[in-house]
C-alpha cells in the first residue's frame, strides 16, 4: 500500500492472504474436536507415532535421514499406514483418526471448489499440536470471527465452516487481505524483497508463500529469473514458525542470542544480504543457515546448510550431509 516507504524488506514467515489464513486456522478445531471428544488425537500421538511415521515415509526423500524434511512438498503422507488392524488398540489410529489426519494435511477448499488455503506441511506437527491441534479454538481465529467478522461474542468456534471463510473474505475488514498481485511500483522504484519461510512452520504453512511467489509471477507475467530481480524467496528447511527446529534455521532473523552467533555478512545473515542487495546490487543466491548444538551458541555449531531461492531445490550430492558444500541448488 505504501511502495515508497522502504528500499528493502525482509518478510519472514509472512501472514499472506490474511482473511483466509485466519479461516484456515479456524478450520482445525472442527476437525480435531475438543480434548474430551471421541477419537481426539492426543498430543503425544502427534509428536511420536504420527511424526515418526512421517519421517519414516518422507525423511529420506532428500537422500538423508536426518530428521529434516528438505522438501516437504514432495511428502505425500499416507496416515492409513497407522490404522489399527484386527484387535490392535495401541500405537495405532482409529478409522476416524486417520480421516482427521488426512483432513489436517489437505488443502482447504470453499463451497465453490476454489482454494481457500494450502495444506499444512508435514513435519510441523511437533509444535502445531500445541495450538492448532490442541483440542481448542485457535484464539486469534476465534476472536477474529467473534469481534471482527460477526460482532457476536457468542459465536461458536466449533461451528466454523467454509461458508464463514467466504463471509470473512468478502468483508475483508480494513482491506487486510494482504494478497497483492502487482508490486510494480515498488519494483520500478528499485525496491528489493527477501522472503523466507520455515519448511516445518507450525502456525502458517510454508506452502502459502510458494503459492504467493507463483501468484505474483503469474500476475505480473514474470518468469522466476525476472521476479528474482526484485523478489527472492528462500525455503528454510527444518525451521518452525520464524525460528527453532531441527534444521539450520539461524539466518540472523529476530535478533537475540542465536542471531548474535552468526556474523553480519550477506552469506549467512538475511538482513545483511538485503543491505548488500539494496546498496550494492548484489543479490543473494543462497542464505547459509546455522544450527547450534541444542540451539545454544556457546555450545558451538552442529552443522550448516545453504538454503536455496525458490523455485530451486536443494539437492544432496553425497558425503557428509552436515557440510554445506555437499548440497547444491538445482532447478528440478
CSV table of C-alpha atoms in Angstrom, one decimal:
chain,number,residue,atom,x,y,z
A,1,UNK,CA,0.0,0.0,0.0
A,2,UNK,CA,3.0,2.3,0.6
A,3,UNK,CA,5.6,1.2,-2.0
A,4,UNK,CA,7.9,4.1,-1.5
A,5,UNK,CA,8.3,3.8,2.3
A,6,UNK,CA,11.2,1.3,2.2
A,7,UNK,CA,14.0,0.4,-0.2
A,8,UNK,CA,14.2,-3.1,1.1
A,9,UNK,CA,12.0,-5.5,3.0
A,10,UNK,CA,12.7,-8.8,4.8
A,11,UNK,CA,9.5,-10.8,5.2
A,12,UNK,CA,9.9,-13.8,7.4
A,13,UNK,CA,7.1,-16.4,7.6
A,14,UNK,CA,4.7,-13.9,6.1
A,15,UNK,CA,1.0,-13.9,7.0
A,16,UNK,CA,-0.1,-13.6,3.4
A,17,UNK,CA,-3.8,-13.8,2.4
A,18,UNK,CA,-4.7,-12.8,5.9
A,19,UNK,CA,-8.5,-13.4,5.8
A,20,UNK,CA,-8.1,-16.9,4.5
A,21,UNK,CA,-5.2,-17.6,6.9
A,22,UNK,CA,-7.4,-16.9,9.8
A,23,UNK,CA,-10.1,-19.1,8.3
A,24,UNK,CA,-7.6,-21.9,7.7
A,25,UNK,CA,-6.5,-21.8,11.3
A,26,UNK,CA,-10.1,-21.8,12.4
A,27,UNK,CA,-10.8,-24.9,10.4
A,28,UNK,CA,-8.7,-27.2,12.6
A,29,UNK,CA,-10.8,-27.2,15.7
A,30,UNK,CA,-13.9,-28.7,14.0
A,31,UNK,CA,-11.6,-31.4,12.7
A,32,UNK,CA,-9.8,-32.3,15.9
A,33,UNK,CA,-12.8,-31.8,18.2
A,34,UNK,CA,-12.3,-31.0,21.9
A,35,UNK,CA,-9.9,-32.9,24.1
A,36,UNK,CA,-12.9,-34.8,25.6
A,37,UNK,CA,-14.4,-35.7,22.2
A,38,UNK,CA,-14.3,-39.3,20.9
A,39,UNK,CA,-11.3,-40.1,18.8
A,40,UNK,CA,-9.4,-36.9,19.8
A,41,UNK,CA,-5.7,-37.4,18.9
A,42,UNK,CA,-3.6,-36.8,22.0
A,43,UNK,CA,-0.5,-34.6,21.7
A,44,UNK,CA,1.8,-37.5,22.4
A,45,UNK,CA,0.4,-39.4,19.5
A,46,UNK,CA,1.1,-36.4,17.2
A,47,UNK,CA,4.7,-36.0,18.4
A,48,UNK,CA,5.7,-39.6,18.4
A,49,UNK,CA,3.5,-42.0,16.4
A,50,UNK,CA,2.4,-39.7,13.7
A,51,UNK,CA,5.6,-37.6,13.4
A,52,UNK,CA,7.8,-40.8,13.4
A,53,UNK,CA,5.7,-42.2,10.6
A,54,UNK,CA,6.0,-39.0,8.6
A,55,UNK,CA,9.8,-39.2,9.0
A,56,UNK,CA,9.7,-42.9,8.1
A,57,UNK,CA,7.8,-42.2,4.8
A,58,UNK,CA,9.4,-38.9,3.8
A,59,UNK,CA,12.7,-38.1,5.6
A,60,UNK,CA,14.9,-39.9,3.1
A,61,UNK,CA,13.3,-38.4,0.0
A,62,UNK,CA,16.1,-35.9,0.0
A,63,UNK,CA,18.7,-38.6,0.3
A,64,UNK,CA,19.5,-38.1,4.0
A,65,UNK,CA,17.7,-39.5,7.1
A,66,UNK,CA,18.4,-36.6,9.4
A,67,UNK,CA,15.0,-35.6,10.9
A,68,UNK,CA,14.7,-32.7,8.4
A,69,UNK,CA,12.2,-32.7,5.5
A,70,UNK,CA,14.3,-30.7,3.0
A,71,UNK,CA,11.3,-30.8,0.6
A,72,UNK,CA,8.1,-31.1,2.5
A,73,UNK,CA,6.1,-30.5,-0.7
A,74,UNK,CA,7.4,-33.9,-2.0
A,75,UNK,CA,6.0,-35.7,1.0
A,76,UNK,CA,2.7,-37.4,0.2
A,77,UNK,CA,2.0,-38.7,3.7
A,78,UNK,CA,-0.3,-41.7,4.0
A,79,UNK,CA,-1.7,-41.9,7.6
A,80,UNK,CA,-3.7,-45.0,6.7
A,81,UNK,CA,-0.5,-46.9,7.3
A,82,UNK,CA,-1.1,-46.2,11.0
A,83,UNK,CA,-4.6,-47.6,11.0
A,84,UNK,CA,-5.4,-50.1,13.8
A,85,UNK,CA,-5.7,-53.7,12.4
A,86,UNK,CA,-7.7,-56.6,13.9
A,87,UNK,CA,-7.9,-56.2,17.7
A,88,UNK,CA,-5.0,-53.7,18.0
A,89,UNK,CA,-5.9,-50.6,20.0
A,90,UNK,CA,-2.4,-49.2,21.0
A,91,UNK,CA,0.1,-47.4,18.9
A,92,UNK,CA,-2.3,-47.0,16.0
A,93,UNK,CA,-5.1,-44.7,14.7
A,94,UNK,CA,-8.8,-45.5,14.5
A,95,UNK,CA,-10.5,-45.0,11.2
A,96,UNK,CA,-11.9,-41.7,12.4
A,97,UNK,CA,-8.5,-40.5,13.5
A,98,UNK,CA,-7.0,-41.5,10.1
A,99,UNK,CA,-9.6,-39.3,8.5
A,100,UNK,CA,-8.8,-36.4,10.8
A,101,UNK,CA,-5.1,-36.6,9.9
A,102,UNK,CA,-5.9,-36.7,6.2
A,103,UNK,CA,-8.1,-33.6,6.5
A,104,UNK,CA,-5.4,-31.7,8.5
A,105,UNK,CA,-2.8,-32.3,5.8
A,106,UNK,CA,-5.2,-31.4,3.0
A,107,UNK,CA,-5.8,-28.0,1.4
A,108,UNK,CA,-8.9,-26.1,2.5
A,109,UNK,CA,-11.4,-25.5,-0.4
A,110,UNK,CA,-14.5,-23.4,-0.5
A,111,UNK,CA,-18.0,-24.4,-1.4
A,112,UNK,CA,-17.3,-23.4,-5.0
A,113,UNK,CA,-14.2,-25.7,-5.1
A,114,UNK,CA,-11.8,-22.7,-5.1
A,115,UNK,CA,-8.7,-23.0,-2.9
A,116,UNK,CA,-9.0,-21.1,0.4
A,117,UNK,CA,-5.6,-22.0,1.8
A,118,UNK,CA,-2.9,-24.7,1.0
A,119,UNK,CA,-2.3,-27.7,3.2
A,120,UNK,CA,-0.3,-27.8,6.3
A,121,UNK,CA,3.1,-29.2,5.5
A,122,UNK,CA,4.1,-32.4,7.2
A,123,UNK,CA,6.8,-32.2,9.9
A,124,UNK,CA,5.2,-29.2,11.6
A,125,UNK,CA,3.0,-31.4,13.9
A,126,UNK,CA,5.7,-31.4,16.7
A,127,UNK,CA,4.7,-27.9,17.6
A,128,UNK,CA,1.4,-27.5,15.7
A,129,UNK,CA,-0.2,-29.7,18.3
A,130,UNK,CA,0.4,-27.0,21.0
A,131,UNK,CA,-2.2,-24.7,19.4
A,132,UNK,CA,-3.7,-25.7,16.1
A,133,UNK,CA,-4.4,-29.4,17.0
A,134,UNK,CA,-4.8,-28.8,20.8
A,135,UNK,CA,-8.5,-29.6,21.0
A,136,UNK,CA,-9.5,-26.0,21.5
A,137,UNK,CA,-10.1,-23.0,19.2
A,138,UNK,CA,-7.2,-21.1,17.9
A,139,UNK,CA,-7.5,-17.9,19.9
A,140,UNK,CA,-6.7,-15.5,17.1
A,141,UNK,CA,-9.3,-17.0,14.8
A,142,UNK,CA,-11.9,-17.3,17.4
A,143,UNK,CA,-11.6,-13.6,18.4
A,144,UNK,CA,-11.5,-12.5,14.7
A,145,UNK,CA,-14.8,-14.1,13.9
A,146,UNK,CA,-16.4,-13.1,17.2
A,147,UNK,CA,-15.4,-9.5,17.3
A,148,UNK,CA,-14.5,-8.5,13.7
A,149,UNK,CA,-16.4,-10.6,11.3
A,150,UNK,CA,-19.7,-11.4,13.1
A,151,UNK,CA,-19.7,-8.9,16.0
A,152,UNK,CA,-21.1,-11.8,18.1
A,153,UNK,CA,-19.4,-12.8,21.3
A,154,UNK,CA,-21.5,-16.0,21.4
A,155,UNK,CA,-20.2,-17.3,18.1
A,156,UNK,CA,-19.2,-20.9,18.5
A,157,UNK,CA,-15.8,-21.8,17.0
A,158,UNK,CA,-16.8,-25.5,16.7
A,159,UNK,CA,-19.4,-24.4,14.2
A,160,UNK,CA,-16.9,-23.0,11.7
A,161,UNK,CA,-17.4,-23.9,8.1
A,162,UNK,CA,-16.0,-22.7,4.8
A,163,UNK,CA,-19.2,-20.5,4.4
A,164,UNK,CA,-17.7,-18.4,7.3
A,165,UNK,CA,-14.5,-18.2,5.4
A,166,UNK,CA,-16.4,-16.8,2.4
A,167,UNK,CA,-18.1,-14.2,4.6
A,168,UNK,CA,-14.7,-13.1,6.1
A,169,UNK,CA,-13.1,-12.8,2.7
A,170,UNK,CA,-16.0,-10.8,1.2
A,171,UNK,CA,-16.0,-8.5,4.2
A,172,UNK,CA,-12.2,-8.0,4.1
A,173,UNK,CA,-12.1,-5.8,7.2
A,174,UNK,CA,-9.9,-2.7,6.8
A,175,UNK,CA,-8.6,-4.2,3.5
A,176,UNK,CA,-6.5,-6.6,5.5
A,177,UNK,CA,-6.4,-9.2,2.7
A,178,UNK,CA,-2.6,-8.9,2.0
A,179,UNK,CA,-2.6,-10.7,-1.3
A,180,UNK,CA,-1.2,-8.2,-3.8
A,181,UNK,CA,-1.0,-9.1,-7.5
A,182,UNK,CA,1.1,-6.2,-8.6
A,183,UNK,CA,4.2,-4.9,-6.9
A,184,UNK,CA,5.4,-3.0,-10.0
A,185,UNK,CA,5.6,0.4,-8.3
A,186,UNK,CA,7.9,-0.9,-5.6
A,187,UNK,CA,9.9,-2.8,-8.2
A,188,UNK,CA,10.2,0.2,-10.5
A,189,UNK,CA,11.4,2.3,-7.6
A,190,UNK,CA,14.3,-0.2,-7.2
A,191,UNK,CA,12.9,-1.9,-4.1
A,192,UNK,CA,14.0,-5.4,-3.1
A,193,UNK,CA,12.3,-8.1,-1.0
A,194,UNK,CA,13.7,-11.2,0.6
A,195,UNK,CA,11.1,-13.5,2.0
A,196,UNK,CA,11.9,-16.7,3.9
A,197,UNK,CA,9.7,-19.4,5.4
A,198,UNK,CA,10.4,-22.4,7.6
A,199,UNK,CA,9.6,-25.8,6.0
A,200,UNK,CA,8.1,-27.1,9.2
A,201,UNK,CA,6.3,-23.9,10.2
A,202,UNK,CA,3.7,-24.8,12.8
A,203,UNK,CA,1.5,-21.7,12.5
A,204,UNK,CA,1.5,-20.7,8.8
A,205,UNK,CA,2.0,-23.3,6.2
A,206,UNK,CA,5.1,-22.5,4.1
A,207,UNK,CA,3.2,-23.8,1.1
A,208,UNK,CA,1.3,-20.5,1.0
A,209,UNK,CA,4.5,-18.5,0.4
A,210,UNK,CA,5.3,-20.7,-2.5
A,211,UNK,CA,1.7,-20.1,-3.7
A,212,UNK,CA,2.3,-16.3,-3.4
A,213,UNK,CA,5.5,-16.4,-5.3
A,214,UNK,CA,3.7,-18.3,-8.1
A,215,UNK,CA,0.7,-16.0,-7.9
A,216,UNK,CA,3.0,-12.9,-8.2
A,217,UNK,CA,4.9,-14.4,-11.1
A,218,UNK,CA,1.7,-15.2,-13.0
A,219,UNK,CA,0.0,-11.8,-12.3
A,220,UNK,CA,3.0,-9.6,-13.4
A,221,UNK,CA,3.9,-12.1,-16.2
A,222,UNK,CA,7.4,-12.5,-14.8
A,223,UNK,CA,9.5,-15.6,-15.1
A,224,UNK,CA,11.4,-16.7,-11.9
A,225,UNK,CA,14.5,-15.1,-13.3
A,226,UNK,CA,12.7,-11.8,-13.9
A,227,UNK,CA,11.0,-12.0,-10.5
A,228,UNK,CA,14.4,-12.6,-8.9
A,229,UNK,CA,15.4,-9.1,-10.0
A,230,UNK,CA,13.5,-7.7,-7.0
A,231,UNK,CA,11.8,-10.5,-5.1
A,232,UNK,CA,13.6,-13.6,-3.8
A,233,UNK,CA,12.1,-16.3,-1.6
A,234,UNK,CA,14.1,-18.8,0.5
A,235,UNK,CA,12.7,-22.0,2.0
A,236,UNK,CA,14.4,-22.7,5.3
A,237,UNK,CA,14.3,-26.5,5.8
A,238,UNK,CA,13.7,-27.8,9.3
A,239,UNK,CA,12.6,-24.4,10.7
A,240,UNK,CA,9.4,-24.0,12.7
A,241,UNK,CA,7.5,-20.7,12.9
A,242,UNK,CA,10.1,-17.9,12.4
A,243,UNK,CA,12.8,-19.8,14.3
A,244,UNK,CA,13.9,-23.0,16.0
A,245,UNK,CA,13.5,-26.6,14.7
A,246,UNK,CA,15.8,-29.4,13.7
A,247,UNK,CA,17.3,-27.6,10.7
A,248,UNK,CA,19.9,-24.9,10.1
A,249,UNK,CA,17.5,-22.2,11.0
A,250,UNK,CA,19.6,-19.4,12.3
A,251,UNK,CA,20.0,-16.8,9.5
A,252,UNK,CA,20.2,-13.7,11.7
A,253,UNK,CA,16.5,-13.2,12.0
A,254,UNK,CA,14.8,-11.8,15.0
A,255,UNK,CA,17.9,-10.7,16.8
A,256,UNK,CA,18.5,-12.4,20.2
A,257,UNK,CA,21.2,-14.8,21.2
A,258,UNK,CA,21.0,-17.1,18.1
A,259,UNK,CA,21.3,-14.2,15.7
A,260,UNK,CA,24.4,-12.9,17.6
A,261,UNK,CA,26.0,-16.3,16.9
A,262,UNK,CA,26.3,-15.6,13.1
A,263,UNK,CA,28.3,-12.7,11.6
A,264,UNK,CA,26.6,-9.8,9.9
A,265,UNK,CA,27.6,-11.0,6.5
A,266,UNK,CA,25.5,-11.5,3.4
A,267,UNK,CA,26.3,-15.2,3.1
A,268,UNK,CA,24.6,-16.1,6.4
A,269,UNK,CA,22.6,-13.2,7.7
A,270,UNK,CA,19.3,-12.3,5.9
A,271,UNK,CA,19.4,-8.6,6.8
A,272,UNK,CA,23.0,-8.3,5.7
A,273,UNK,CA,22.0,-10.0,2.4
A,274,UNK,CA,19.2,-7.4,1.9
A,275,UNK,CA,21.5,-4.5,2.7
A,276,UNK,CA,24.1,-5.8,0.1
A,277,UNK,CA,21.4,-6.2,-2.5
A,278,UNK,CA,19.8,-2.8,-2.0
A,279,UNK,CA,23.0,-0.8,-1.6
A,280,UNK,CA,25.4,-2.6,-3.9
A,281,UNK,CA,23.2,-4.5,-6.3
A,282,UNK,CA,24.5,-7.9,-5.2
A,283,UNK,CA,21.5,-10.3,-4.9
A,284,UNK,CA,21.7,-13.4,-2.7
A,285,UNK,CA,21.7,-16.8,-4.5
A,286,UNK,CA,21.7,-18.7,-1.2
A,287,UNK,CA,21.5,-18.0,2.5
A,288,UNK,CA,23.6,-20.2,4.7
A,289,UNK,CA,21.8,-21.3,7.9
A,290,UNK,CA,23.4,-22.4,11.1
A,291,UNK,CA,22.3,-25.0,13.6
A,292,UNK,CA,23.9,-24.6,17.0
A,293,UNK,CA,24.2,-27.6,19.4
A,294,UNK,CA,21.0,-27.6,21.4
A,295,UNK,CA,20.2,-24.2,19.8
A,296,UNK,CA,22.8,-22.7,22.2
A,297,UNK,CA,25.5,-20.5,20.6
A,298,UNK,CA,28.1,-21.1,23.3
A,299,UNK,CA,27.9,-24.9,22.7
A,300,UNK,CA,29.1,-24.5,19.1
A,301,UNK,CA,27.9,-25.2,15.6
A,302,UNK,CA,26.2,-28.5,14.9
A,303,UNK,CA,26.0,-28.0,11.2
A,304,UNK,CA,25.3,-25.5,8.4
A,305,UNK,CA,23.2,-25.7,5.2
A,306,UNK,CA,22.8,-23.3,2.3
A,307,UNK,CA,19.1,-22.6,1.6
A,308,UNK,CA,18.1,-22.1,-2.0
A,309,UNK,CA,16.0,-19.4,-3.5
A,310,UNK,CA,12.7,-20.7,-4.8
A,311,UNK,CA,12.0,-22.5,-7.2
A,312,UNK,CA,15.4,-24.1,-7.0
A,313,UNK,CA,15.7,-27.3,-4.9
A,314,UNK,CA,18.5,-28.2,-2.5
A,315,UNK,CA,20.0,-31.5,-3.8
A,316,UNK,CA,22.2,-33.7,-1.7
A,317,UNK,CA,25.4,-34.6,-3.6
A,318,UNK,CA,26.7,-37.2,-1.2
A,319,UNK,CA,29.3,-37.3,1.6
A,320,UNK,CA,28.9,-35.7,5.0
A,321,UNK,CA,25.4,-34.1,4.9
A,322,UNK,CA,26.3,-31.7,7.6
A,323,UNK,CA,28.7,-29.8,5.3
A,324,UNK,CA,27.0,-27.2,3.1
A,325,UNK,CA,29.3,-27.9,0.1
A,326,UNK,CA,27.6,-31.3,-0.2
A,327,UNK,CA,24.3,-29.8,-1.3
A,328,UNK,CA,23.6,-27.9,-4.4
A,329,UNK,CA,20.7,-25.7,-5.6
A,330,UNK,CA,19.3,-27.0,-8.8
A,331,UNK,CA,16.2,-26.4,-10.9
A,332,UNK,CA,14.4,-29.8,-10.9
